[in-house]
Short mmCIF file of C-alpha atoms in Angstrom, two decimals:
data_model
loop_
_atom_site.label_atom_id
_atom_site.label_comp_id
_atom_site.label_asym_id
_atom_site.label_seq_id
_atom_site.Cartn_x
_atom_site.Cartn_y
_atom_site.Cartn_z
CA UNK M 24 -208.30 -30.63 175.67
CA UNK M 25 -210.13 -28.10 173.37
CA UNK M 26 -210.81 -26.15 176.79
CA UNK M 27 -207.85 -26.30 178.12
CA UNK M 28 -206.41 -24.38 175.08
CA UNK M 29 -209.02 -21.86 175.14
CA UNK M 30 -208.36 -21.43 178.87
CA UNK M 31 -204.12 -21.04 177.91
CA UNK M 32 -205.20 -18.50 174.66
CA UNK M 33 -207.80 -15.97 176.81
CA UNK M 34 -205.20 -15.97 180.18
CA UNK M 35 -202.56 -15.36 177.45
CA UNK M 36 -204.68 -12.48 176.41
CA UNK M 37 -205.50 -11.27 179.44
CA UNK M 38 -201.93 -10.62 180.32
CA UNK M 39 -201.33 -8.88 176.98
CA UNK M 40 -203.76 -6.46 177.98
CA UNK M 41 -202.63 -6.37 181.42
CA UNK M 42 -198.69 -5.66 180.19
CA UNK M 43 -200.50 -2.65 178.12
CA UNK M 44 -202.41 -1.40 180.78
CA UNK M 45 -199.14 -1.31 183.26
CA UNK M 46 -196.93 0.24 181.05
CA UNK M 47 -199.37 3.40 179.97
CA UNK M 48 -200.77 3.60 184.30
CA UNK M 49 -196.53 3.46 184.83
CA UNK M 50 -196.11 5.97 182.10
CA UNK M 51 -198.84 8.88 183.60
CA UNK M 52 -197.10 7.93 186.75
CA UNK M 53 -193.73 8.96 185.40
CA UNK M 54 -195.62 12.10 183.79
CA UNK M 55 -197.06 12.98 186.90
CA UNK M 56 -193.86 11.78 189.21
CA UNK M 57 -196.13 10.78 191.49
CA UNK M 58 -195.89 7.53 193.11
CA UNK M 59 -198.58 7.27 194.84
CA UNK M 60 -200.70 5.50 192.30
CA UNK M 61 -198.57 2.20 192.82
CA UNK M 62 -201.10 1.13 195.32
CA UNK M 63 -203.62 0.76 192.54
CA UNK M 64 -201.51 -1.79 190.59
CA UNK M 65 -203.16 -5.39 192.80
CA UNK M 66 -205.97 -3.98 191.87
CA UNK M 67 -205.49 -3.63 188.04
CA UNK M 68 -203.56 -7.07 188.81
CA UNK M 69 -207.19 -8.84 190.10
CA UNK M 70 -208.80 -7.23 187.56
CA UNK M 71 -207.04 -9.21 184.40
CA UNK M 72 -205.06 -12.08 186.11
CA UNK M 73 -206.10 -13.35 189.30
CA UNK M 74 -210.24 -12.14 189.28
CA UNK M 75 -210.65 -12.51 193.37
CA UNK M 76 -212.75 -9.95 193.66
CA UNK M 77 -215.62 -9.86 192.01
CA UNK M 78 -216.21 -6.29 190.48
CA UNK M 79 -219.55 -6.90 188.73
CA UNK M 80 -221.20 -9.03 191.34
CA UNK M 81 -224.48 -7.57 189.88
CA UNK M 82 -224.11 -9.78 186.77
CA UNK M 83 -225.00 -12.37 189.14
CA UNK M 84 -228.44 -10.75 190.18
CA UNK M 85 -231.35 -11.02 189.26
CA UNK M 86 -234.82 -9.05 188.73
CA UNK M 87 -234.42 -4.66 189.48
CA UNK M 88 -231.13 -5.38 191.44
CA UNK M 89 -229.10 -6.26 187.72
CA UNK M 90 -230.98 -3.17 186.46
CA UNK M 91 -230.55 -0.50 188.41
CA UNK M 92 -226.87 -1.69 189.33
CA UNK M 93 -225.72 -1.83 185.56
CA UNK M 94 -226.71 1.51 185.41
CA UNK M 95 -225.27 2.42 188.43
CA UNK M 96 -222.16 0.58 186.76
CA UNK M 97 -221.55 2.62 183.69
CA UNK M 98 -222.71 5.88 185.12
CA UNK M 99 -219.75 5.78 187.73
CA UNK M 100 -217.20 4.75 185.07
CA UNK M 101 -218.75 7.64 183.16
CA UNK M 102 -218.25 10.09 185.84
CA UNK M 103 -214.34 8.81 186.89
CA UNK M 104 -213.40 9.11 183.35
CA UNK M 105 -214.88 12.11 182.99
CA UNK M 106 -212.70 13.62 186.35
CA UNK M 107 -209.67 11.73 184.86
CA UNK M 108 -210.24 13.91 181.42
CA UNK M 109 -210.97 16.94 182.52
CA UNK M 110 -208.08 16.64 185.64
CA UNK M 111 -205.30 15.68 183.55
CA UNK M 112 -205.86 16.37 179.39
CA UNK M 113 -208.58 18.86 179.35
CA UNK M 114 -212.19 20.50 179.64
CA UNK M 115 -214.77 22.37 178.38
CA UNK M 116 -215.69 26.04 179.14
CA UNK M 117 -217.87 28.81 178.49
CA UNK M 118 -217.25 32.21 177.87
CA UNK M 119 -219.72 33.61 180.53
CA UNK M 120 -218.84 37.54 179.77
CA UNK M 121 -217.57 40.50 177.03
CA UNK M 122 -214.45 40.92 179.07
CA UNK M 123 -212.61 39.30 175.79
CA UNK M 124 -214.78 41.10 173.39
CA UNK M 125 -214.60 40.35 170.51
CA UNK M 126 -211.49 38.33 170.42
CA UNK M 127 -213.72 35.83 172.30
CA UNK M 128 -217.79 36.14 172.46
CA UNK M 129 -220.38 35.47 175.12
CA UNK M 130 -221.22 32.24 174.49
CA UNK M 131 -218.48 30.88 172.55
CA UNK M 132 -217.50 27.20 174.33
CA UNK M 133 -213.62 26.65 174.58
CA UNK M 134 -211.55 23.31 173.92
CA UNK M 135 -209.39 23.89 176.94
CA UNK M 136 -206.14 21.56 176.95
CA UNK M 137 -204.37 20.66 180.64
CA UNK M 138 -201.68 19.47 178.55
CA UNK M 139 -200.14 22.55 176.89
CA UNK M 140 -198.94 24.19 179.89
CA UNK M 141 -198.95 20.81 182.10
CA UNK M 142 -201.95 19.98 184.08
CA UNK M 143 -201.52 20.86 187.66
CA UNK M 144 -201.88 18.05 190.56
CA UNK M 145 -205.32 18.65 192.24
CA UNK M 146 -205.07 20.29 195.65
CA UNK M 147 -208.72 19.23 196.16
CA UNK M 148 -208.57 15.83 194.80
CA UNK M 149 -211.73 14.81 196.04
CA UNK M 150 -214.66 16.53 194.34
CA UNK M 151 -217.65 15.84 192.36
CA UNK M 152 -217.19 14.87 188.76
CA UNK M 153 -218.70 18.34 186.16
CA UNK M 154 -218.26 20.93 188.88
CA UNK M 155 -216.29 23.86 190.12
CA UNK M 156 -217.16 24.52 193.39
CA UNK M 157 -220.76 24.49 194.03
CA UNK M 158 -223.49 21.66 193.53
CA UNK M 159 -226.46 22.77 191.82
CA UNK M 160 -229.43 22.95 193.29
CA UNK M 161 -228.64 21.85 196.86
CA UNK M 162 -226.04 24.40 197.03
CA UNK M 163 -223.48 23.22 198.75
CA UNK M 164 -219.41 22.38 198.09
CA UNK M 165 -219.02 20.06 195.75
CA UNK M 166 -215.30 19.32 197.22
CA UNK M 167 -214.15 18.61 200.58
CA UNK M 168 -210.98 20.54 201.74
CA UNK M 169 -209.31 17.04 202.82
CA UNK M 170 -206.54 15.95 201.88
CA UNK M 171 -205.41 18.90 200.50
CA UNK M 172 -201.97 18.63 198.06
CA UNK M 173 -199.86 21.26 197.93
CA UNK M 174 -199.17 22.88 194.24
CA UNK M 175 -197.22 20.76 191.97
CA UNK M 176 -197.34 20.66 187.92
CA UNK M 177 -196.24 17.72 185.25
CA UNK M 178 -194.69 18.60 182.47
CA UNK M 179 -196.70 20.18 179.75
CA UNK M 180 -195.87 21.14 175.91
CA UNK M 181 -195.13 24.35 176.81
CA UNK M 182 -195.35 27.87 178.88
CA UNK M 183 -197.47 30.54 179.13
CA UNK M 184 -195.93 32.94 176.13
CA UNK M 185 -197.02 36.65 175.65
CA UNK M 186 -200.67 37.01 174.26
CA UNK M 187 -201.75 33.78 174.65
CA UNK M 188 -205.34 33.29 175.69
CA UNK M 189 -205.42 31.32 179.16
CA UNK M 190 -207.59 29.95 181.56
CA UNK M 191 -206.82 30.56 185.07
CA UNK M 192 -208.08 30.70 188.36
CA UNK M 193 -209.49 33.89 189.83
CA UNK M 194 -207.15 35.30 192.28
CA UNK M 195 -209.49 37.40 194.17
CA UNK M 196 -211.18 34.42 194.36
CA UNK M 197 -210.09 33.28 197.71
CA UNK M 198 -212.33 35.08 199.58
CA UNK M 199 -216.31 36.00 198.75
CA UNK M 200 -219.85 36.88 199.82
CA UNK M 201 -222.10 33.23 199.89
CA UNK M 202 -225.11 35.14 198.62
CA UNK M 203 -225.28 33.98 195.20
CA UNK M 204 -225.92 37.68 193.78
CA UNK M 205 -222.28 38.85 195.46
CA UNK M 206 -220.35 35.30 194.45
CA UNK M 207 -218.70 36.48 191.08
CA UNK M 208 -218.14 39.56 192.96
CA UNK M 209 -214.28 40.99 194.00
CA UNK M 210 -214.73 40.14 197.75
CA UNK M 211 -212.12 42.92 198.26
CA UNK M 212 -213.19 45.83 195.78
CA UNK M 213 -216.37 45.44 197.59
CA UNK M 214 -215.24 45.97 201.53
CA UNK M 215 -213.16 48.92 200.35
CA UNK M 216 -216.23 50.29 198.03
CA UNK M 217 -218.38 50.11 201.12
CA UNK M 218 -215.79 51.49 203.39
CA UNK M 219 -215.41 54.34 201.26
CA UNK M 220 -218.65 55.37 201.50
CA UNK M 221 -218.91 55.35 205.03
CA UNK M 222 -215.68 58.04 204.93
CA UNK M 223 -216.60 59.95 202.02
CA UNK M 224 -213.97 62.34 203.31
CA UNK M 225 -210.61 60.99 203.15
CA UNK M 226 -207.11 62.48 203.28
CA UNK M 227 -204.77 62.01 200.47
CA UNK M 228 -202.79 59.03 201.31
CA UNK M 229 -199.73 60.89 199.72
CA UNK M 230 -199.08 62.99 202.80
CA UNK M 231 -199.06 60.38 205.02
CA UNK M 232 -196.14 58.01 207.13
CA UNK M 233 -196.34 54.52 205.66
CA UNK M 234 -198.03 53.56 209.09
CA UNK M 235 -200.65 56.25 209.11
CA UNK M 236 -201.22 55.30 205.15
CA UNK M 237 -201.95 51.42 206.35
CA UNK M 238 -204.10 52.22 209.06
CA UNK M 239 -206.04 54.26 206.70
CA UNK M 240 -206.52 51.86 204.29
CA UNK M 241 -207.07 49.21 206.96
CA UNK M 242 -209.63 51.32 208.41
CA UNK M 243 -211.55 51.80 205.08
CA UNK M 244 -210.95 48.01 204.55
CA UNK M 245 -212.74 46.63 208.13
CA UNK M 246 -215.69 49.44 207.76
CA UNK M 247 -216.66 47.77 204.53
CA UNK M 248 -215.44 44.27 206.02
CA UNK M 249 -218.24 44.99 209.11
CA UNK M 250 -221.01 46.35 207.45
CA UNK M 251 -220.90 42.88 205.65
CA UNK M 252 -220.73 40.69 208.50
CA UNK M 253 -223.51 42.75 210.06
CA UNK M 254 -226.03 42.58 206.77
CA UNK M 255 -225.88 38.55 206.68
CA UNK M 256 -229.40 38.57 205.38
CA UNK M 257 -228.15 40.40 202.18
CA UNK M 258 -224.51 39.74 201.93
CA UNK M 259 -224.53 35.73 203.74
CA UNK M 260 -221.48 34.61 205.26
CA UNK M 261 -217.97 35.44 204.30
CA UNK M 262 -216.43 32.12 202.95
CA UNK M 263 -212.75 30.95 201.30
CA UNK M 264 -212.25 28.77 198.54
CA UNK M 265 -209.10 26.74 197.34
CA UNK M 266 -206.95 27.71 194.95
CA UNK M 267 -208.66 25.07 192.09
CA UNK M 268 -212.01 25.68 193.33
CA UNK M 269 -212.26 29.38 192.19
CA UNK M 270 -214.09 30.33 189.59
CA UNK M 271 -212.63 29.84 185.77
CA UNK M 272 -211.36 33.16 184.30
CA UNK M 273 -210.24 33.89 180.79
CA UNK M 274 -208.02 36.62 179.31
CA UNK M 275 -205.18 37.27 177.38
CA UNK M 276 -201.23 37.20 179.03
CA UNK M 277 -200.19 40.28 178.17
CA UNK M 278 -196.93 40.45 180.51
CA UNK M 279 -194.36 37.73 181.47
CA UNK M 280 -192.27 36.83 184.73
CA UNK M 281 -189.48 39.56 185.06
CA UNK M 282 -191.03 41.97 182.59
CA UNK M 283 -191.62 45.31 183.94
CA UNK M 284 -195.23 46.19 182.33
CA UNK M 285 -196.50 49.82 181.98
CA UNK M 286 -199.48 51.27 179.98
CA UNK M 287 -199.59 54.47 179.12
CA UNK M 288 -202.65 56.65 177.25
CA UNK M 289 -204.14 52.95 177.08
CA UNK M 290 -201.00 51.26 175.07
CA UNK M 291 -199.07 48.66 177.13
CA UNK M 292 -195.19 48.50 176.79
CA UNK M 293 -193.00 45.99 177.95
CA UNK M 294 -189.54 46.77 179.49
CA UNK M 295 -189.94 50.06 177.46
CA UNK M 296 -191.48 48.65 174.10
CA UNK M 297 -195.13 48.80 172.57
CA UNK M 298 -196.93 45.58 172.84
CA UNK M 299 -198.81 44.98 169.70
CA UNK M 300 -202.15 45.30 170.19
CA UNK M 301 -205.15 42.78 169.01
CA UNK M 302 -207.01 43.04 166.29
CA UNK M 303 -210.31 43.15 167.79
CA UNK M 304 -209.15 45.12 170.93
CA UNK M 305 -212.30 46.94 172.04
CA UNK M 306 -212.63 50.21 174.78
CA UNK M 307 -215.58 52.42 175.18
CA UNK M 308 -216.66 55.40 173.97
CA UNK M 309 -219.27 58.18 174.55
CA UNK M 310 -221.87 57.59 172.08
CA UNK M 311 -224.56 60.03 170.91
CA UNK M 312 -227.08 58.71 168.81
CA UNK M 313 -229.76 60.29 166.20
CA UNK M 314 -231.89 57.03 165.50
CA UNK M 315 -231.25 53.71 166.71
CA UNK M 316 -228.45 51.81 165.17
CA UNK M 317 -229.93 49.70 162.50
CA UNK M 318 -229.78 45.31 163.64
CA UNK M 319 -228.21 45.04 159.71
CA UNK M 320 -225.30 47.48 161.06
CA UNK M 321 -225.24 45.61 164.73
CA UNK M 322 -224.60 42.31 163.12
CA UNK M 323 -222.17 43.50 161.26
CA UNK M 324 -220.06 45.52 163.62
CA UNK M 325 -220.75 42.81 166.39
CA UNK M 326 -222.60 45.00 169.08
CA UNK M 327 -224.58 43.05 171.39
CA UNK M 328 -227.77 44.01 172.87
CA UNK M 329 -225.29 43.62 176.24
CA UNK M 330 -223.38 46.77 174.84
CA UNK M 331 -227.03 48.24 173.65
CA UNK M 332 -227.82 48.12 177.33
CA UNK M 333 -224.41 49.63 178.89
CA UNK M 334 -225.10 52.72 176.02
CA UNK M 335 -228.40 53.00 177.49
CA UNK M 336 -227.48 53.07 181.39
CA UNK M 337 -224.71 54.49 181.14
CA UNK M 338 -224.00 56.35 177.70
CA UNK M 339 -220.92 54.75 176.61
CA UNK M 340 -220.58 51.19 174.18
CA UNK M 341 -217.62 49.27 173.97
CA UNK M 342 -216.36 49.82 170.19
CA UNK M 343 -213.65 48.46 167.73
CA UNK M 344 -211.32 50.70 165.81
CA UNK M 345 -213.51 49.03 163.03
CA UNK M 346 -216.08 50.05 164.74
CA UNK M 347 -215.53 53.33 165.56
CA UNK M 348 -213.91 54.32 161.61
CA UNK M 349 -217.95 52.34 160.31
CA UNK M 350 -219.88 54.95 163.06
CA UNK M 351 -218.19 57.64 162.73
CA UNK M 352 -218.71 58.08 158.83
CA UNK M 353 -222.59 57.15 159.53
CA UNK M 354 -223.75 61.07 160.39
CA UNK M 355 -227.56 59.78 159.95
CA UNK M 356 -227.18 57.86 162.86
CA UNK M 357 -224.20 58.89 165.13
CA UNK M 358 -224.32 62.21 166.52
CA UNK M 359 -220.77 62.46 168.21
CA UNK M 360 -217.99 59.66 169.52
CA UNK M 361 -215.34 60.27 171.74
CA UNK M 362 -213.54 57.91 173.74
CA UNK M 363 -214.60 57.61 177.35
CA UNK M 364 -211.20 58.71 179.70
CA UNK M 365 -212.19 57.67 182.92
CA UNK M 366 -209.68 58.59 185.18
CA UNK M 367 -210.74 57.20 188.79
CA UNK M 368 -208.16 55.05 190.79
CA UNK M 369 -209.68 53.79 194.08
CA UNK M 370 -210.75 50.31 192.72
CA UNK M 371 -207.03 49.90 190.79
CA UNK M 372 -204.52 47.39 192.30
CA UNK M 373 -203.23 47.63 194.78
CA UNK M 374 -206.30 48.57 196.96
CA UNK M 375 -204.40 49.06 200.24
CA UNK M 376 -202.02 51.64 198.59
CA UNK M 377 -203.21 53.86 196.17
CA UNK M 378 -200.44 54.75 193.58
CA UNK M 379 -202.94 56.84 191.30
CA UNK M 380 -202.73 54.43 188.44
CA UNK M 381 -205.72 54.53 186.45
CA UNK M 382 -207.16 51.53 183.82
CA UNK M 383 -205.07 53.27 181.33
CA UNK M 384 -202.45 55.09 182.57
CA UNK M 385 -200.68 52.32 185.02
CA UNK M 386 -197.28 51.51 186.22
CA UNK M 387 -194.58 50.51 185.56
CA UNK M 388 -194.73 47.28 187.44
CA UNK M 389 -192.31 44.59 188.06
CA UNK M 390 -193.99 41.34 187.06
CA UNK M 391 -192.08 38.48 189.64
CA UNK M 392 -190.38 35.88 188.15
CA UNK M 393 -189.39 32.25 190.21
CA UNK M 394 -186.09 33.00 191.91
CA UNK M 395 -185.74 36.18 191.15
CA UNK M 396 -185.32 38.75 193.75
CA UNK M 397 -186.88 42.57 194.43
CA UNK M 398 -185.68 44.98 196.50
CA UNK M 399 -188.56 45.45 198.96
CA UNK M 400 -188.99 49.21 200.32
CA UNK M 401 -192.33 50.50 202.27
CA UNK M 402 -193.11 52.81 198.61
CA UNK M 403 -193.33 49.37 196.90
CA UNK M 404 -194.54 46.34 199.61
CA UNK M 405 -198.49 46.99 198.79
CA UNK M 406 -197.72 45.97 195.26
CA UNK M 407 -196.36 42.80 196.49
CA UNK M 408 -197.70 42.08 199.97
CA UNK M 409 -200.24 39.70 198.57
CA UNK M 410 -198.00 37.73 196.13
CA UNK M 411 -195.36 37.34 199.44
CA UNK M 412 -198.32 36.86 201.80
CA UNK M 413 -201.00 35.10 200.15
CA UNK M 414 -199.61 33.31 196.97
CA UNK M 415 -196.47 32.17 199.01
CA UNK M 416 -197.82 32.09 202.57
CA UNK M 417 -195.54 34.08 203.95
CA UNK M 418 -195.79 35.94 207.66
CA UNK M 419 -195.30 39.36 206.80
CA UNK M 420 -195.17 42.35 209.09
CA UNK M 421 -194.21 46.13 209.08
CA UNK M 422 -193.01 47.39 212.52
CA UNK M 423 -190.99 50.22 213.27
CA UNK M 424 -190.97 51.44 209.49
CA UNK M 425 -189.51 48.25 209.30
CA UNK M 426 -190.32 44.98 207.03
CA UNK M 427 -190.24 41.60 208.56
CA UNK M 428 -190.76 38.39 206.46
CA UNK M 429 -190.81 35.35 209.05
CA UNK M 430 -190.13 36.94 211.62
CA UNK M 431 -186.90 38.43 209.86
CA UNK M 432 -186.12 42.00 209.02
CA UNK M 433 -186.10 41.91 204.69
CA UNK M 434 -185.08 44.55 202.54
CA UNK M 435 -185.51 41.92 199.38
CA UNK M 436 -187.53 38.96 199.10
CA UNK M 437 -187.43 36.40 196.09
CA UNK M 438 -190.08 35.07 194.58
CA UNK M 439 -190.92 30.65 194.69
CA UNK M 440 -193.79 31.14 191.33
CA UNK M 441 -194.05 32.62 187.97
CA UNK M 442 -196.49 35.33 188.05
CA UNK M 443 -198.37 36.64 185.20
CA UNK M 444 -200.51 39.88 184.12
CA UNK M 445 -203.71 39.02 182.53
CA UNK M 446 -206.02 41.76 180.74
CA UNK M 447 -208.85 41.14 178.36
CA UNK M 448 -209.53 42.59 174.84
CA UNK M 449 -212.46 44.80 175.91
CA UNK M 450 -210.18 46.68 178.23
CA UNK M 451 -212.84 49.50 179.33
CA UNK M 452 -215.04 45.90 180.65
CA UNK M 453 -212.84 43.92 181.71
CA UNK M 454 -211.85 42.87 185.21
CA UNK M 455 -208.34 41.70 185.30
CA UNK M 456 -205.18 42.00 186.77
CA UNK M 457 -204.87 45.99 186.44
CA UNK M 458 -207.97 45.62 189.38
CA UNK M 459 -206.65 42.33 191.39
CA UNK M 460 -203.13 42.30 190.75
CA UNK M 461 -200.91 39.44 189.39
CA UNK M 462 -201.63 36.00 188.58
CA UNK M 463 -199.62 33.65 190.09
CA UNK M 464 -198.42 30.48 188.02
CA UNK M 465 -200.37 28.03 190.80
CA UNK M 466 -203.44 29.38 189.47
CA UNK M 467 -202.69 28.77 185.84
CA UNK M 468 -205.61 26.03 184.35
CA UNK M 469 -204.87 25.90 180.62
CA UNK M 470 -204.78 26.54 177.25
CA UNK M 471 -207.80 27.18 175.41
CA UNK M 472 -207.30 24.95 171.75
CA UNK M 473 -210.45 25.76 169.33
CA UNK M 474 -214.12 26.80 169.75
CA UNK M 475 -215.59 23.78 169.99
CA UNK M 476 -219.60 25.71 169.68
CA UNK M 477 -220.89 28.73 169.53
CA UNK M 478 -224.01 30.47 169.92
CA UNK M 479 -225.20 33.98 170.06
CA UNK M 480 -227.04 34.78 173.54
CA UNK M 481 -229.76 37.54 171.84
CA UNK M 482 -230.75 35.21 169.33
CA UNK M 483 -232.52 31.94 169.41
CA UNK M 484 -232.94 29.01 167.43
CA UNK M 485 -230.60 27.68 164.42
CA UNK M 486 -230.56 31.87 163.63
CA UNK M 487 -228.27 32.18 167.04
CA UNK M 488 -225.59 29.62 166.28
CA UNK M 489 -222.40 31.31 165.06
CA UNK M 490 -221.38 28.71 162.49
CA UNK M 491 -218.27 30.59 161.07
CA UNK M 492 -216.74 30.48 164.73
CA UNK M 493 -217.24 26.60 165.14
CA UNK M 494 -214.08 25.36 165.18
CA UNK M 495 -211.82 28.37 165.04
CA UNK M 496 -208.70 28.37 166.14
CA UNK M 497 -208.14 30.10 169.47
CA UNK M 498 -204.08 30.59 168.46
CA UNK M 499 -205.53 32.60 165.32
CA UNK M 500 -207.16 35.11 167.34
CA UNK M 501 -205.05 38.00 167.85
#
């Protein structure tokens, strides 16, 4: 009798915790409307009512076979729960560069929450736990390409509002060089950099027909594109990646869908008005020195012996207003500053139609919105050829002076995504959108929260962790 009512009292349990379990798997399914999880439902059924299947058959075992499997055991429930975070509510990262100098440092790690602008539905759902792209050491994909899900998003707290910090996708990032010294490269800059040099004389694209201008560029484009497939040994092979499996980028949204951005003498205005600037909002300057810059007076003005290095090569170093004001009332050490104005435009976006925009002199440029329309002319397609091509897969072809979308003559095209324009704080070393263009809402991975740790890459020890930037706010950066 006495185990009968212990039998009644743990199956009533068990179906307690089974009625909890259902109703927060049928709630994420409701999040994510997807319905596809319903097949997983017997399964949590077995698990807490009817037990037919006998999960932990290990338990059973005996000897090394118990062992190793009850390792085996929790370190696959580790590693699902681990996807299952990091998919759906969020992850860690690590600023890897100064491009967000010094909003953001090299080598501050990010809080990065799915759930503020809704975590996106993987296209690659079937990847290795921890990584990117790319297993270490055997390097090789850590995803396979099938199935492959087209873009969809739940519901999130939120959008993407002007000057937030994000996490995104790189958009370049569809294309690259395997060699691991040219993966973090732009696949693009660098067939049009190469193709350059092989016609060091060009004609000004100006003066051209918009056919003779886009076999020009195309030429540049395929000399660079050949000399890589014909230097395998340096460059490896030419390879794509998914839209999730690109690398992790981080900068600030400095223009929304449907604003028209445009900078001018290095201050960006939106639909005609200033954007405030941030605080720490770094460019670079010409720097001649009398003595070396004191490591009291580095720590205190936060230049890195990364910056050290580009004033060395190169002359310039990334500066501050702060900065600039500190040095520039310190004649004992500083000889002269002046800002650096570079004014070249061959590596500026859009690459296959040079508009002579420069990094700070650029635009002004429609940013597309979802369902909103352009009118498409040949003075305008380069800017967005790759949003109408690539983003939304369209077939797009110019024939006869003459734009067809599908196979259909257009003279407007509206847009299916939300596309953004991403720059970061240290806007003299920074790659962003001025250089690849827009960022399309697809490729949008999250919000970062709070610096979670934080450690300084030129110094070691306890004297390298940056203990007044441990949990900081990311929102209070501005």
């Amino acid at each position: 009798m006495e185990d009968l009512k212990k039998k009644k009292l743990n199956m009533k349990v068990q179906w307690i915790k089974f009625a909890i379990v259902m109703v927060l798997y049928i709630a994420f399914l409701i999040w994510l409307e997807s319905w596809l999880g319903v097949i997983v439902i017997p399964f949590i059924y077995d698990v807490y009512i009817t037990k037919k299947i006998k999960w932990q058959w290990w338990k059973d075992a005996e000897g090394p076979v118990r062992f190793i499997m009850s390792w085996v055991d929790a370190l696959v429930f580790a590693l699902v729960a681990v996807y299952f975070i990091n998919l759906f509510f969020f992850q860690n990262y690590v600023i890897p560069s100064s491009s967000l100098e010094k909003s953001l440092l090299t080598g501050d790690y990010l809080f990065v929450s799915k759930v503020s602008y809704g975590p996106r539905i993987p296209e690659t759902p079937l990847t290795m736990p921890l990584t990117q792209h790319t297993l270490p050491v055997v390097d090789c994909n850590s995803y396979v390409e099938w199935p492959h899900w087209d873009y969809r998003r739940a519901k999130g707290l939120g959008k993407v509002e002007l000057n937030d910090i994000v996490v995104f996708n790189y958009p370049a990032g569809d294309t690259l060089c395997s060699a691991p010294q040219y993966q973090a490269a732009d696949y693009y800059q660098m067939c049009y950099g190469i193709g350059y040099q092989v016609y060091p004389e060009r004609p000004n694209p100006d003066s051209l027909s918009y056919e003779l201008r886009e076999k020009y560029f195309s030429t540049i484009y395929n000399a660079g594109r050949d000399i890589i497939l014909q230097n395998k040994n340096e460059y490896g092979d030419i390879i794509t990646r998914p839209t999730d499996r690109r690398e992790n980028y981080v900068k600030r949204c400095v223009g929304l869908p449907g604003q028209t951005l445009q900078i001018k003498n290095r201050v960006i205005y939106l639909d005609g008005k200033a954007n405030k600037e941030p605080e720490n909002v770094q460019y670079s300057y010409y720097v001649k020195l009398k003595q070396r810059i004191p490591e009291e007076l580095m720590e205190e003005l936060g230049i890195s012996m990364e910056d050290l290095t580009s004033l060395n090569t190169a002359g310039y170093l990334p500066l501050t207003k702060h900065a600039v004001a500190v040095l520039s009332q310190r004649k004992d050490i500083v000889e002269s500053i002046t800002i650096n104005n570079d004014t070249s435009d061959t590596d500026i976006y859009p690459l296959n139609g040079n508009m002579h925009w420069t990094r700070d002199n650029y635009g002004p440029i429609l940013i597309p919105a979802k369902g909103k329309s352009i009118n498409l002319t040949l003075d305008n397609l380069a800017i967005y050829e790759r949003p109408i091509r690539v983003y939304e897969k369209n077939d797009l072809k110019v024939k006869d002076g003459r734009i067809y979308i599908n196979g259909k003559e257009a003279k407007s095209y509206t847009f299916k995504m939300d596309y953004y324009w991403m720059m970061g704080d240290n806007r003299h070393n920074s790659a962003d959108s001025r250089y690849w263009g827009f960022v399309p809402e697809d490729h949008v991975v999250g919000k970062p929260i709070f610096i979670w740790w934080s450690s300084d890459p030129d110094r070691s020890g306890f004297g390298g962790i940056r203990w007044n930037r441990i949990f900081n706010i990311v929102d209070n950066i501005k």
